């Protein structure tokens, strides 16, 4: 609990229980059996001394006040959010976090890719499922305007996602940034995404409940506009600083050698230092389209739009934008966009690449016409409410993404801000590594070997440069800087790009093959024990 109540420790675990411990007396002072599913995460607020929240696989987010009497079987009104009310019976709450600057805001992740941001001031606590009535459904206590959704645009913009596929993108962790204006989310089978909670930007690709869909502004103006109104005069051209130009040239050289992952490093750094060049975004889009990691095509589409905003006459960016739409399954839109492209850039219309794309689009359109489409009822959709549909349709898009780790095997894999101003992002990985990214460039700058199997938890110290990590091994490791010298650090993984590429291939591997890959015998490939290793156990309450 917060510092002024630091003698109290609260734990949750796979036995569905929440326990309150007194560290001075070393006793358990309260056991709450309200949840009927495993307790996945607890959250506190530094400014609220006696209140905490829990998220469980029964789909519930519960609120507890240590000053109030609590009896689980009486079904006290202690439910803040019941996800099953709007999302169906198979919905599980996986993670939650309270905004450190605005404690009325609480972020919740579930076994889907959507991060929900609730304003507690607009929600009343209600009764609902408990041990005495595990199959009850809570009343709808979510007032209009009390929640905002966030999701990667390429997932939010897909039409008719079967629920079995949607569930693959489980939100394994969510946290707020130091200033309270950002949310960091780790998405299973996908990447780590940073959201601005104040943004109004939704996905470039929008689908609706009546099976209609549209592309968002400014994408619509580029695809369906006309030469006179979408090709304004060129904006001011910048002379690139010598160092920035060198980054671009190095990136181009690596791209030509088909080393797309490494070329991305240089494009990322160039954009981080000089975010005004149309060419940088267009080149990075090309590398993303060639690399083909999860989420790359949509990220390339975003880069193409940004490139056109800085350079409306960038024909390569325009053509790549159309190719991205086609690869994302928006075939009719890519056809209309290609027609506009040929009007705007007639000299490009006869090029081999343009004619090949036109054949691909027309072939796909013909295939779609001849294909027998299944009725929407054949899709494994959850029994979600009209409110839930609306919240998902209006989900806000991400600001930045961080990639290279692998998150498919466990559903508690964390990602956190690191550094006094959150200048770095840290996360674990299924390959036993700890990834550290530079927030500005989104490049991973250090990979450490943290576990012989999987690293799940990465937690920074609130004031010191100290990081605690844990995984499958029975150890918690503490990491801190040491003096630079010529000694080889046994924990540092040297080939960062190779590791990242292997992880991304692993994320695209069949789940059964991943299980086989994870099979090992105790004692094999174990990380050496350092003097930083320690384990602290409170009783037998383990998760």
Short mmCIF file of C-alpha atoms in Angstrom, two decimals:
data_model
loop_
_atom_site.label_atom_id
_atom_site.label_comp_id
_atom_site.label_asym_id
_atom_site.label_seq_id
_atom_site.Cartn_x
_atom_site.Cartn_y
_atom_site.Cartn_z
CA UNK A 1 0.00 0.00 0.00
CA UNK A 2 1.12 3.67 -0.27
CA UNK A 3 4.06 4.88 1.83
CA UNK A 4 2.03 6.18 4.78
CA UNK A 5 0.35 2.78 5.01
CA UNK A 6 3.48 0.81 4.20
CA UNK A 7 3.02 -1.77 6.94
CA UNK A 8 0.20 -3.24 4.84
CA UNK A 9 0.89 -5.61 1.95
CA UNK A 10 -1.84 -6.86 -0.39
CA UNK A 11 -1.46 -9.93 -2.60
CA UNK A 12 -3.57 -11.74 -5.17
CA UNK A 13 -2.99 -15.14 -6.73
CA UNK A 14 -4.23 -18.11 -8.70
CA UNK A 15 -6.33 -19.37 -5.80
CA UNK A 16 -8.80 -16.53 -6.58
CA UNK A 17 -8.05 -14.91 -3.22
CA UNK A 18 -6.93 -11.42 -2.23
CA UNK A 19 -5.05 -11.34 1.05
CA UNK A 20 -4.15 -8.41 3.28
CA UNK A 21 -0.94 -8.87 5.31
CA UNK A 22 0.47 -6.85 8.21
CA UNK A 23 4.23 -6.74 7.79
CA UNK A 24 4.89 -5.77 11.41
CA UNK A 25 2.98 -8.67 12.95
CA UNK A 26 3.65 -10.93 9.94
CA UNK A 27 0.01 -11.99 9.99
CA UNK A 28 -2.73 -12.22 7.41
CA UNK A 29 -5.39 -9.83 8.63
CA UNK A 30 -7.99 -10.37 5.88
CA UNK A 31 -8.76 -12.93 3.17
CA UNK A 32 -11.17 -11.88 0.43
CA UNK A 33 -12.74 -14.63 -1.68
CA UNK A 34 -14.90 -12.34 -3.84
CA UNK A 35 -13.29 -13.30 -7.14
CA UNK A 36 -14.40 -16.53 -8.79
CA UNK A 37 -11.43 -16.50 -11.19
CA UNK A 38 -7.69 -16.15 -10.76
CA UNK A 39 -6.58 -12.73 -9.52
CA UNK A 40 -4.23 -11.37 -12.19
CA UNK A 41 -3.30 -7.89 -10.97
CA UNK A 42 -3.64 -5.45 -8.07
CA UNK A 43 -3.33 -1.68 -8.22
CA UNK A 44 -2.96 1.17 -5.73
CA UNK A 45 -2.76 4.96 -5.90
CA UNK A 46 -0.05 6.92 -4.07
CA UNK A 47 -2.60 9.56 -3.10
CA UNK A 48 -5.32 7.18 -1.82
CA UNK A 49 -4.05 5.49 1.32
CA UNK A 50 -6.58 2.77 2.11
CA UNK A 51 -8.10 1.81 -1.23
CA UNK A 52 -6.88 -0.73 -3.77
CA UNK A 53 -8.27 -2.51 -6.81
CA UNK A 54 -8.07 -6.05 -8.21
CA UNK A 55 -8.57 -7.55 -11.67
CA UNK A 56 -9.59 -11.19 -12.07
CA UNK A 57 -10.27 -13.75 -14.72
CA UNK A 58 -13.95 -13.65 -13.72
CA UNK A 59 -14.06 -10.40 -15.70
CA UNK A 60 -14.36 -8.21 -12.61
CA UNK A 61 -12.48 -5.15 -11.41
CA UNK A 62 -13.17 -4.82 -7.69
CA UNK A 63 -12.55 -1.94 -5.30
CA UNK A 64 -11.58 -2.46 -1.66
CA UNK A 65 -11.49 0.05 1.17
CA UNK A 66 -9.52 -1.19 4.19
CA UNK A 67 -11.44 1.21 6.46
CA UNK A 68 -14.74 -0.47 5.67
CA UNK A 69 -16.03 -3.86 6.88
CA UNK A 70 -16.08 -6.44 4.13
CA UNK A 71 -17.87 -9.80 3.94
CA UNK A 72 -17.51 -11.60 0.62
CA UNK A 73 -20.62 -13.78 0.85
CA UNK A 74 -22.99 -10.83 1.37
CA UNK A 75 -22.29 -9.60 -2.13
CA UNK A 76 -21.25 -6.10 -1.07
CA UNK A 77 -21.40 -3.36 -3.73
CA UNK A 78 -17.67 -3.42 -4.50
CA UNK A 79 -17.60 -4.00 -8.27
CA UNK A 80 -16.24 -1.11 -10.29
CA UNK A 81 -16.35 -2.83 -13.70
CA UNK A 82 -17.86 -6.13 -14.81
CA UNK A 83 -16.48 -6.71 -18.30
CA UNK A 84 -18.90 -9.58 -18.94
CA UNK A 85 -21.84 -7.17 -18.79
CA UNK A 86 -20.88 -5.81 -22.19
CA UNK A 87 -18.27 -8.22 -23.59
CA UNK A 88 -19.71 -11.67 -23.02
CA UNK A 89 -19.15 -14.55 -20.65
CA UNK A 90 -15.63 -15.43 -21.80
CA UNK A 91 -14.12 -12.04 -21.03
CA UNK A 92 -11.35 -11.93 -18.43
CA UNK A 93 -9.72 -8.95 -16.75
CA UNK A 94 -5.97 -9.37 -17.12
CA UNK A 95 -4.35 -6.17 -15.91
CA UNK A 96 -5.08 -2.72 -14.51
CA UNK A 97 -3.32 0.46 -13.45
CA UNK A 98 -4.30 3.66 -11.65
CA UNK A 99 -3.17 7.01 -13.04
CA UNK A 100 -0.51 8.38 -10.63
CA UNK A 101 -1.45 12.01 -11.35
CA UNK A 102 -5.21 11.60 -11.77
CA UNK A 103 -6.30 8.70 -9.52
CA UNK A 104 -9.87 8.94 -10.81
CA UNK A 105 -8.61 7.34 -14.05
CA UNK A 106 -8.05 3.59 -14.12
CA UNK A 107 -6.85 1.57 -17.13
CA UNK A 108 -7.99 -2.03 -17.60
CA UNK A 109 -6.75 -4.69 -20.02
CA UNK A 110 -8.61 -7.92 -20.88
CA UNK A 111 -8.12 -11.02 -22.98
CA UNK A 112 -8.46 -8.87 -26.09
CA UNK A 113 -6.35 -6.04 -27.56
CA UNK A 114 -8.45 -3.17 -26.16
CA UNK A 115 -7.25 -1.01 -23.28
CA UNK A 116 -10.15 0.60 -21.44
CA UNK A 117 -9.70 3.89 -19.60
CA UNK A 118 -12.43 4.49 -17.00
CA UNK A 119 -13.25 7.63 -15.05
CA UNK A 120 -14.24 6.33 -11.62
CA UNK A 121 -16.07 9.57 -10.77
CA UNK A 122 -18.76 8.55 -13.25
CA UNK A 123 -19.15 4.96 -12.05
CA UNK A 124 -21.03 3.75 -8.99
CA UNK A 125 -20.00 0.56 -7.25
CA UNK A 126 -22.51 -2.27 -7.75
CA UNK A 127 -23.21 -5.79 -6.59
CA UNK A 128 -22.58 -8.73 -8.84
CA UNK A 129 -20.93 -12.15 -9.07
CA UNK A 130 -19.23 -13.51 -5.97
CA UNK A 131 -18.58 -16.88 -4.35
CA UNK A 132 -22.21 -17.07 -3.27
CA UNK A 133 -23.57 -16.29 -6.76
CA UNK A 134 -20.77 -16.85 -9.30
CA UNK A 135 -23.05 -16.75 -12.35
CA UNK A 136 -24.74 -13.43 -11.61
CA UNK A 137 -24.35 -10.49 -13.98
CA UNK A 138 -23.72 -7.03 -12.62
CA UNK A 139 -26.04 -4.16 -13.46
CA UNK A 140 -24.83 -1.75 -16.13
CA UNK A 141 -23.12 0.96 -14.07
CA UNK A 142 -21.15 2.59 -16.90
CA UNK A 143 -22.51 6.07 -17.56
CA UNK A 144 -22.14 7.69 -21.02
CA UNK A 145 -18.68 9.15 -21.46
CA UNK A 146 -17.09 7.26 -18.57
CA UNK A 147 -14.81 5.09 -20.73
CA UNK A 148 -12.44 5.51 -23.66
CA UNK A 149 -10.91 2.61 -25.63
CA UNK A 150 -7.41 2.29 -27.12
CA UNK A 151 -6.20 -0.31 -29.63
CA UNK A 152 -3.62 -0.64 -32.43
CA UNK A 153 -5.25 0.72 -35.58
CA UNK A 154 -4.68 -2.36 -37.73
CA UNK A 155 -6.54 -4.53 -35.20
CA UNK A 156 -9.31 -2.03 -34.49
CA UNK A 157 -9.76 -1.51 -38.24
CA UNK A 158 -10.31 -5.15 -39.15
CA UNK A 159 -13.84 -6.09 -40.20
CA UNK A 160 -15.43 -9.18 -38.66
CA UNK A 161 -12.62 -10.42 -36.45
CA UNK A 162 -13.65 -13.86 -35.14
CA UNK A 163 -13.52 -13.87 -31.37
CA UNK A 164 -11.10 -16.79 -31.33
CA UNK A 165 -8.62 -14.60 -33.26
CA UNK A 166 -9.34 -11.51 -31.20
CA UNK A 167 -8.55 -13.45 -28.03
CA UNK A 168 -5.03 -14.10 -29.29
CA UNK A 169 -4.27 -10.43 -28.68
CA UNK A 170 -4.59 -10.53 -24.91
CA UNK A 171 -3.50 -7.40 -23.01
CA UNK A 172 -0.86 -8.73 -20.65
CA UNK A 173 0.06 -5.46 -18.95
CA UNK A 174 -0.91 -1.80 -18.81
CA UNK A 175 0.65 1.14 -16.97
CA UNK A 176 0.59 4.93 -16.97
CA UNK A 177 3.56 7.13 -17.76
CA UNK A 178 5.19 9.37 -15.12
CA UNK A 179 3.16 12.41 -16.22
CA UNK A 180 -0.14 10.52 -16.28
CA UNK A 181 -0.84 11.47 -19.91
CA UNK A 182 0.31 8.23 -21.52
CA UNK A 183 -0.57 4.54 -21.34
CA UNK A 184 1.86 1.76 -22.15
CA UNK A 185 0.32 -1.60 -23.08
CA UNK A 186 1.90 -4.97 -23.80
CA UNK A 187 -0.26 -6.95 -26.24
CA UNK A 188 0.12 -10.72 -26.51
CA UNK A 189 1.06 -12.01 -29.99
CA UNK A 190 1.77 -8.40 -30.91
CA UNK A 191 3.97 -5.47 -29.88
CA UNK A 192 4.14 -2.90 -27.08
CA UNK A 193 2.13 0.26 -27.73
CA UNK A 194 2.25 3.76 -26.26
CA UNK A 195 -1.01 5.75 -26.26
CA UNK A 196 -1.71 9.40 -25.56
CA UNK A 197 -4.80 9.44 -23.34
CA UNK A 198 -5.72 12.92 -24.63
CA UNK A 199 -5.59 12.05 -28.33
CA UNK A 200 -8.58 12.26 -30.64
CA UNK A 201 -6.94 10.15 -33.36
CA UNK A 202 -8.70 6.89 -34.18
CA UNK A 203 -7.52 4.18 -36.55
CA UNK A 204 -7.03 5.16 -40.17
CA UNK A 205 -9.26 2.17 -40.96
CA UNK A 206 -12.72 2.17 -39.37
CA UNK A 207 -15.30 -0.62 -39.37
CA UNK A 208 -18.90 -0.34 -38.22
CA UNK A 209 -21.41 -2.70 -36.66
CA UNK A 210 -23.53 -2.83 -39.82
CA UNK A 211 -20.56 -4.29 -41.72
CA UNK A 212 -19.82 -0.99 -43.46
CA UNK A 213 -16.36 0.48 -43.27
CA UNK A 214 -14.49 3.58 -44.22
CA UNK A 215 -11.01 5.04 -44.21
CA UNK A 216 -10.38 7.96 -41.95
CA UNK A 217 -9.10 11.46 -42.61
CA UNK A 218 -6.52 12.35 -43.83
CA UNK A 219 -6.28 9.00 -45.63
CA UNK A 220 -9.59 9.57 -47.44
CA UNK A 221 -8.41 12.84 -48.99
CA UNK A 222 -5.35 11.17 -50.48
CA UNK A 223 -7.19 8.12 -51.83
CA UNK A 224 -10.33 9.73 -53.17
CA UNK A 225 -9.30 13.34 -53.73
CA UNK A 226 -8.38 15.16 -56.91
CA UNK A 227 -5.08 16.68 -58.06
CA UNK A 228 -6.11 20.26 -57.39
CA UNK A 229 -7.07 19.79 -53.76
CA UNK A 230 -4.65 17.15 -52.55
CA UNK A 231 -1.43 18.42 -54.08
CA UNK A 232 -0.76 21.79 -52.46
CA UNK A 233 2.50 23.59 -52.98
CA UNK A 234 5.52 21.89 -51.52
CA UNK A 235 6.21 22.78 -47.95
CA UNK A 236 9.50 24.34 -46.94
CA UNK A 237 12.40 22.07 -47.77
CA UNK A 238 14.90 21.51 -45.00
CA UNK A 239 18.60 21.09 -45.49
CA UNK A 240 19.50 17.97 -43.58
CA UNK A 241 22.27 18.26 -41.00
CA UNK A 242 25.28 16.22 -42.04
CA UNK A 243 24.91 13.66 -39.27
CA UNK A 244 21.20 13.15 -40.01
CA UNK A 245 21.89 12.72 -43.72
CA UNK A 246 24.55 10.12 -42.85
CA UNK A 247 21.92 8.14 -40.92
CA UNK A 248 19.64 8.17 -43.96
CA UNK A 249 22.39 7.04 -46.30
CA UNK A 250 23.41 4.21 -43.97
CA UNK A 251 19.79 3.12 -43.70
CA UNK A 252 19.46 3.18 -47.50
CA UNK A 253 22.61 1.08 -47.88
CA UNK A 254 21.33 -1.55 -45.43
CA UNK A 255 17.94 -1.56 -47.16
CA UNK A 256 19.60 -2.28 -50.51
CA UNK A 257 21.34 -5.24 -48.89
CA UNK A 258 17.92 -6.53 -47.72
CA UNK A 259 18.88 -5.94 -44.08
CA UNK A 260 15.53 -4.32 -43.32
CA UNK A 261 15.55 -4.71 -39.53
CA UNK A 262 18.91 -2.98 -39.20
CA UNK A 263 18.01 -0.26 -41.71
CA UNK A 264 15.03 0.53 -39.48
CA UNK A 265 17.42 1.47 -36.68
CA UNK A 266 18.90 4.28 -38.75
CA UNK A 267 15.57 5.52 -40.07
CA UNK A 268 14.16 5.51 -36.52
CA UNK A 269 17.10 7.49 -35.21
CA UNK A 270 16.96 9.96 -38.10
CA UNK A 271 13.23 10.57 -37.56
CA UNK A 272 13.74 10.89 -33.81
CA UNK A 273 16.30 13.63 -34.39
CA UNK A 274 14.68 15.25 -37.43
CA UNK A 275 10.93 14.44 -37.70
CA UNK A 276 10.20 16.74 -40.65
CA UNK A 277 11.49 14.85 -43.68
CA UNK A 278 9.02 13.24 -46.08
CA UNK A 279 11.77 10.96 -47.41
CA UNK A 280 12.58 9.51 -43.98
CA UNK A 281 9.02 8.33 -43.41
CA UNK A 282 8.68 7.02 -46.95
CA UNK A 283 11.94 5.08 -46.66
CA UNK A 284 10.96 3.65 -43.29
CA UNK A 285 7.61 2.60 -44.77
CA UNK A 286 9.46 0.69 -47.48
CA UNK A 287 11.59 -1.11 -44.86
CA UNK A 288 8.50 -1.96 -42.80
CA UNK A 289 6.73 -3.42 -45.82
CA UNK A 290 9.72 -5.63 -46.57
CA UNK A 291 10.32 -6.67 -42.94
CA UNK A 292 6.72 -7.89 -42.37
CA UNK A 293 6.73 -8.22 -38.59
CA UNK A 294 3.34 -8.11 -36.80
CA UNK A 295 1.85 -4.64 -37.22
CA UNK A 296 4.45 -3.51 -39.78
CA UNK A 297 2.07 -2.98 -42.70
CA UNK A 298 -0.20 -0.68 -40.72
CA UNK A 299 2.83 1.16 -39.31
CA UNK A 300 4.00 1.63 -42.90
CA UNK A 301 0.58 3.04 -43.82
CA UNK A 302 0.88 5.55 -40.99
CA UNK A 303 4.36 6.52 -42.21
CA UNK A 304 3.09 7.03 -45.75
CA UNK A 305 0.41 9.43 -44.52
CA UNK A 306 2.97 11.37 -42.47
CA UNK A 307 5.31 11.42 -45.45
CA UNK A 308 2.59 12.92 -47.65
CA UNK A 309 1.82 15.54 -45.02
CA UNK A 310 5.41 16.77 -45.25
CA UNK A 311 5.74 16.15 -49.00
CA UNK A 312 2.41 15.91 -50.88
CA UNK A 313 4.22 15.25 -54.18
CA UNK A 314 6.07 12.20 -52.87
CA UNK A 315 4.92 9.65 -55.45
CA UNK A 316 6.72 6.76 -53.76
CA UNK A 317 4.93 7.41 -50.47
CA UNK A 318 1.61 7.61 -52.32
CA UNK A 319 2.21 4.32 -54.15
CA UNK A 320 3.31 2.57 -50.94
CA UNK A 321 0.18 3.82 -49.20
CA UNK A 322 -1.95 2.06 -51.83
CA UNK A 323 0.08 -1.13 -51.51
CA UNK A 324 -0.42 -1.04 -47.72
CA UNK A 325 -4.19 -0.72 -48.12
CA UNK A 326 -4.18 -3.73 -50.42
CA UNK A 327 -2.05 -5.82 -48.05
CA UNK A 328 -4.35 -4.89 -45.15
CA UNK A 329 -7.35 -6.24 -47.08
CA UNK A 330 -8.90 -2.93 -48.07
CA UNK A 331 -8.99 -3.91 -51.73
CA UNK A 332 -11.77 -1.65 -53.04
CA UNK A 333 -10.15 1.33 -51.38
CA UNK A 334 -6.75 0.47 -52.84
CA UNK A 335 -8.34 0.28 -56.32
CA UNK A 336 -9.85 3.76 -55.96
CA UNK A 337 -6.57 5.04 -54.57
CA UNK A 338 -4.64 3.61 -57.50
CA UNK A 339 -6.99 5.34 -59.96
CA UNK A 340 -6.28 8.65 -58.24
CA UNK A 341 -2.54 7.91 -58.20
CA UNK A 342 -2.51 7.36 -61.95
CA UNK A 343 -4.20 10.72 -62.47
CA UNK A 344 -1.76 12.52 -60.22
CA UNK A 345 1.40 10.81 -61.45
CA UNK A 346 0.74 9.68 -65.05
CA UNK A 347 4.44 8.99 -65.67
CA UNK A 348 4.36 6.31 -62.97
CA UNK A 349 1.29 4.55 -64.36
CA UNK A 350 3.30 2.58 -66.93
CA UNK A 351 5.98 1.38 -64.52
CA UNK A 352 6.23 -2.35 -63.88
CA UNK A 353 5.48 -2.00 -60.14
CA UNK A 354 2.32 0.02 -60.78
CA UNK A 355 1.02 -2.38 -63.40
CA UNK A 356 1.80 -5.37 -61.18
CA UNK A 357 -0.12 -3.84 -58.26
CA UNK A 358 -3.06 -3.11 -60.56
CA UNK A 359 -3.15 -6.76 -61.65
CA UNK A 360 -2.99 -7.92 -58.02
CA UNK A 361 -5.86 -5.63 -57.03
CA UNK A 362 -8.07 -6.58 -59.98
CA UNK A 363 -7.38 -10.28 -59.40
CA UNK A 364 -8.34 -9.98 -55.75
CA UNK A 365 -11.49 -8.03 -56.57
CA UNK A 366 -12.53 -10.74 -59.03
CA UNK A 367 -11.78 -13.42 -56.46
CA UNK A 368 -13.93 -11.62 -53.90
CA UNK A 369 -16.83 -11.37 -56.34
CA UNK A 370 -16.76 -15.11 -57.02
CA UNK A 371 -16.22 -16.13 -53.43
CA UNK A 372 -19.16 -17.33 -51.34
CA UNK A 373 -19.12 -15.17 -48.25
CA UNK A 374 -20.17 -16.78 -45.00
CA UNK A 375 -23.06 -15.25 -43.13
CA UNK A 376 -21.94 -13.04 -40.26
CA UNK A 377 -23.63 -15.46 -37.86
CA UNK A 378 -21.02 -18.07 -38.79
CA UNK A 379 -18.33 -15.99 -37.13
CA UNK A 380 -17.44 -16.75 -33.55
CA UNK A 381 -18.44 -13.35 -32.23
CA UNK A 382 -18.91 -12.68 -28.51
CA UNK A 383 -22.26 -11.61 -27.21
CA UNK A 384 -21.21 -7.98 -26.92
CA UNK A 385 -23.51 -5.06 -26.32
CA UNK A 386 -24.21 -2.13 -28.63
CA UNK A 387 -22.24 0.04 -26.20
CA UNK A 388 -19.23 -2.24 -26.55
CA UNK A 389 -19.44 -2.07 -30.34
CA UNK A 390 -19.45 1.74 -30.18
CA UNK A 391 -16.53 1.87 -27.75
CA UNK A 392 -14.46 -0.42 -29.98
CA UNK A 393 -15.30 1.52 -33.15
CA UNK A 394 -14.05 4.72 -31.52
CA UNK A 395 -10.86 3.17 -30.11
CA UNK A 396 -7.94 5.59 -30.23
CA UNK A 397 -4.81 4.70 -32.15
CA UNK A 398 -1.29 4.37 -30.79
CA UNK A 399 1.43 7.02 -30.73
CA UNK A 400 4.55 4.81 -30.69
CA UNK A 401 5.29 1.09 -30.71
CA UNK A 402 8.20 -0.97 -29.44
CA UNK A 403 9.10 -4.34 -30.95
CA UNK A 404 11.68 -7.12 -30.91
CA UNK A 405 10.54 -9.10 -27.87
CA UNK A 406 8.24 -12.13 -28.01
CA UNK A 407 4.98 -12.28 -26.04
CA UNK A 408 2.99 -15.43 -26.74
CA UNK A 409 3.51 -17.91 -23.91
CA UNK A 410 2.38 -16.21 -20.68
CA UNK A 411 -0.38 -13.70 -19.99
CA UNK A 412 1.35 -11.61 -17.30
CA UNK A 413 4.24 -10.24 -19.36
CA UNK A 414 4.93 -6.66 -18.29
CA UNK A 415 6.26 -3.52 -19.97
CA UNK A 416 7.24 -0.42 -18.02
CA UNK A 417 8.68 3.05 -18.24
CA UNK A 418 12.26 3.32 -16.97
CA UNK A 419 14.26 6.40 -16.03
CA UNK A 420 13.30 9.55 -14.18
CA UNK A 421 11.22 10.89 -17.08
CA UNK A 422 10.29 7.54 -18.62
CA UNK A 423 12.97 7.94 -21.28
CA UNK A 424 13.27 4.19 -21.70
CA UNK A 425 10.86 1.29 -22.08
CA UNK A 426 11.62 -2.13 -20.56
CA UNK A 427 9.93 -5.51 -21.05
CA UNK A 428 10.54 -9.23 -20.75
CA UNK A 429 10.39 -11.80 -23.50
CA UNK A 430 9.63 -15.47 -24.12
CA UNK A 431 13.27 -16.09 -24.99
CA UNK A 432 14.36 -15.17 -21.45
CA UNK A 433 15.61 -11.72 -22.43
CA UNK A 434 15.07 -8.25 -21.00
CA UNK A 435 14.61 -5.61 -23.68
CA UNK A 436 15.43 -1.94 -23.14
CA UNK A 437 14.24 0.55 -25.76
CA UNK A 438 15.03 4.21 -26.25
CA UNK A 439 11.65 5.89 -26.10
CA UNK A 440 12.51 8.68 -28.55
CA UNK A 441 13.77 6.53 -31.43
CA UNK A 442 11.91 3.32 -30.38
CA UNK A 443 15.17 1.39 -31.02
CA UNK A 444 16.10 -1.38 -28.61
CA UNK A 445 19.45 -0.31 -27.15
CA UNK A 446 20.23 -3.19 -24.82
CA UNK A 447 19.17 -6.82 -24.42
CA UNK A 448 20.04 -8.69 -21.24
CA UNK A 449 19.73 -12.39 -20.48
CA UNK A 450 17.41 -12.48 -17.48
CA UNK A 451 16.01 -16.00 -17.24
CA UNK A 452 16.72 -19.45 -18.61
CA UNK A 453 13.14 -19.62 -19.92
CA UNK A 454 10.87 -16.55 -19.87
CA UNK A 455 11.05 -13.08 -18.32
CA UNK A 456 7.60 -11.96 -17.20
CA UNK A 457 8.00 -9.13 -14.71
CA UNK A 458 10.11 -5.97 -15.06
CA UNK A 459 9.62 -3.35 -12.36
CA UNK A 460 11.71 -0.18 -11.95
CA UNK A 461 12.55 1.30 -8.57
CA UNK A 462 10.50 4.49 -8.03
CA UNK A 463 13.52 6.71 -7.28
CA UNK A 464 16.78 4.78 -7.92
CA UNK A 465 18.28 3.42 -11.13
CA UNK A 466 17.40 -0.13 -10.21
CA UNK A 467 15.35 -2.73 -12.07
CA UNK A 468 13.80 -5.90 -10.63
CA UNK A 469 12.96 -8.79 -12.96
CA UNK A 470 11.54 -12.27 -12.59
CA UNK A 471 10.36 -15.12 -14.77
CA UNK A 472 10.04 -18.87 -14.69
CA UNK A 473 13.10 -19.40 -12.51
CA UNK A 474 12.70 -19.22 -8.73
CA UNK A 475 14.78 -16.05 -8.55
CA UNK A 476 14.19 -12.32 -8.59
CA UNK A 477 17.11 -10.40 -10.10
CA UNK A 478 18.11 -6.82 -9.40
CA UNK A 479 19.88 -4.85 -12.12
CA UNK A 480 21.85 -1.64 -11.64
CA UNK A 481 24.60 0.19 -13.57
CA UNK A 482 28.24 -0.58 -12.89
CA UNK A 483 31.45 1.21 -13.75
CA UNK A 484 32.52 0.89 -17.35
CA UNK A 485 35.56 -1.30 -17.86
CA UNK A 486 36.92 -3.80 -20.35
CA UNK A 487 35.38 -6.82 -18.67
CA UNK A 488 32.83 -8.77 -20.69
CA UNK A 489 29.35 -8.65 -19.24
CA UNK A 490 27.99 -12.19 -19.30
CA UNK A 491 24.39 -10.96 -19.26
CA UNK A 492 24.56 -8.67 -22.31
CA UNK A 493 23.19 -10.15 -25.55
CA UNK A 494 25.38 -8.78 -28.37
CA UNK A 495 23.40 -9.47 -31.57
CA UNK A 496 20.28 -7.44 -30.81
CA UNK A 497 18.84 -7.42 -34.33
CA UNK A 498 19.26 -11.17 -34.75
CA UNK A 499 17.52 -11.80 -31.42
CA UNK A 500 14.68 -9.45 -32.33
CA UNK A 501 14.18 -11.09 -35.70
CA UNK A 502 14.12 -14.58 -34.18
CA UNK A 503 11.52 -13.40 -31.64
CA UNK A 504 9.29 -11.97 -34.32
CA UNK A 505 9.46 -15.20 -36.31
CA UNK A 506 8.53 -17.02 -33.12
CA UNK A 507 5.46 -14.79 -32.66
CA UNK A 508 4.28 -15.82 -36.12
CA UNK A 509 4.84 -19.52 -35.45
CA UNK A 510 1.99 -21.98 -34.88
CA UNK A 511 1.12 -22.13 -31.14
CA UNK A 512 1.67 -25.91 -31.02
CA UNK A 513 5.19 -25.48 -32.35
CA UNK A 514 5.84 -22.85 -29.66
CA UNK A 515 4.86 -25.34 -26.94
CA UNK A 516 7.35 -27.82 -28.36
CA UNK A 517 10.02 -25.11 -28.52
CA UNK A 518 9.47 -24.31 -24.84
CA UNK A 519 9.94 -27.90 -23.66
CA UNK A 520 13.12 -28.25 -21.61
CA UNK A 521 14.52 -30.16 -18.67
CA UNK A 522 15.28 -28.58 -15.28
CA UNK A 523 18.79 -27.29 -14.95
CA UNK A 524 19.47 -26.81 -18.65
CA UNK A 525 20.64 -23.51 -20.10
CA UNK A 526 20.32 -21.83 -16.72
CA UNK A 527 21.54 -18.29 -16.30
CA UNK A 528 24.50 -18.02 -13.89
CA UNK A 529 23.55 -16.92 -10.39
CA UNK A 530 24.82 -13.46 -9.43
CA UNK A 531 25.06 -11.77 -6.05
CA UNK A 532 21.96 -9.76 -7.02
CA UNK A 533 19.72 -12.85 -7.01
CA UNK A 534 17.30 -13.23 -4.15
CA UNK A 535 13.91 -14.66 -3.31
CA UNK A 536 11.46 -13.44 -0.67
CA UNK A 537 8.42 -15.56 0.14
CA UNK A 538 5.43 -14.67 2.29
CA UNK A 539 3.85 -17.94 3.39
CA UNK A 540 2.66 -20.15 0.56
CA UNK A 541 0.50 -17.61 -1.28
CA UNK A 542 2.04 -17.95 -4.72
CA UNK A 543 0.80 -17.19 -8.23
#
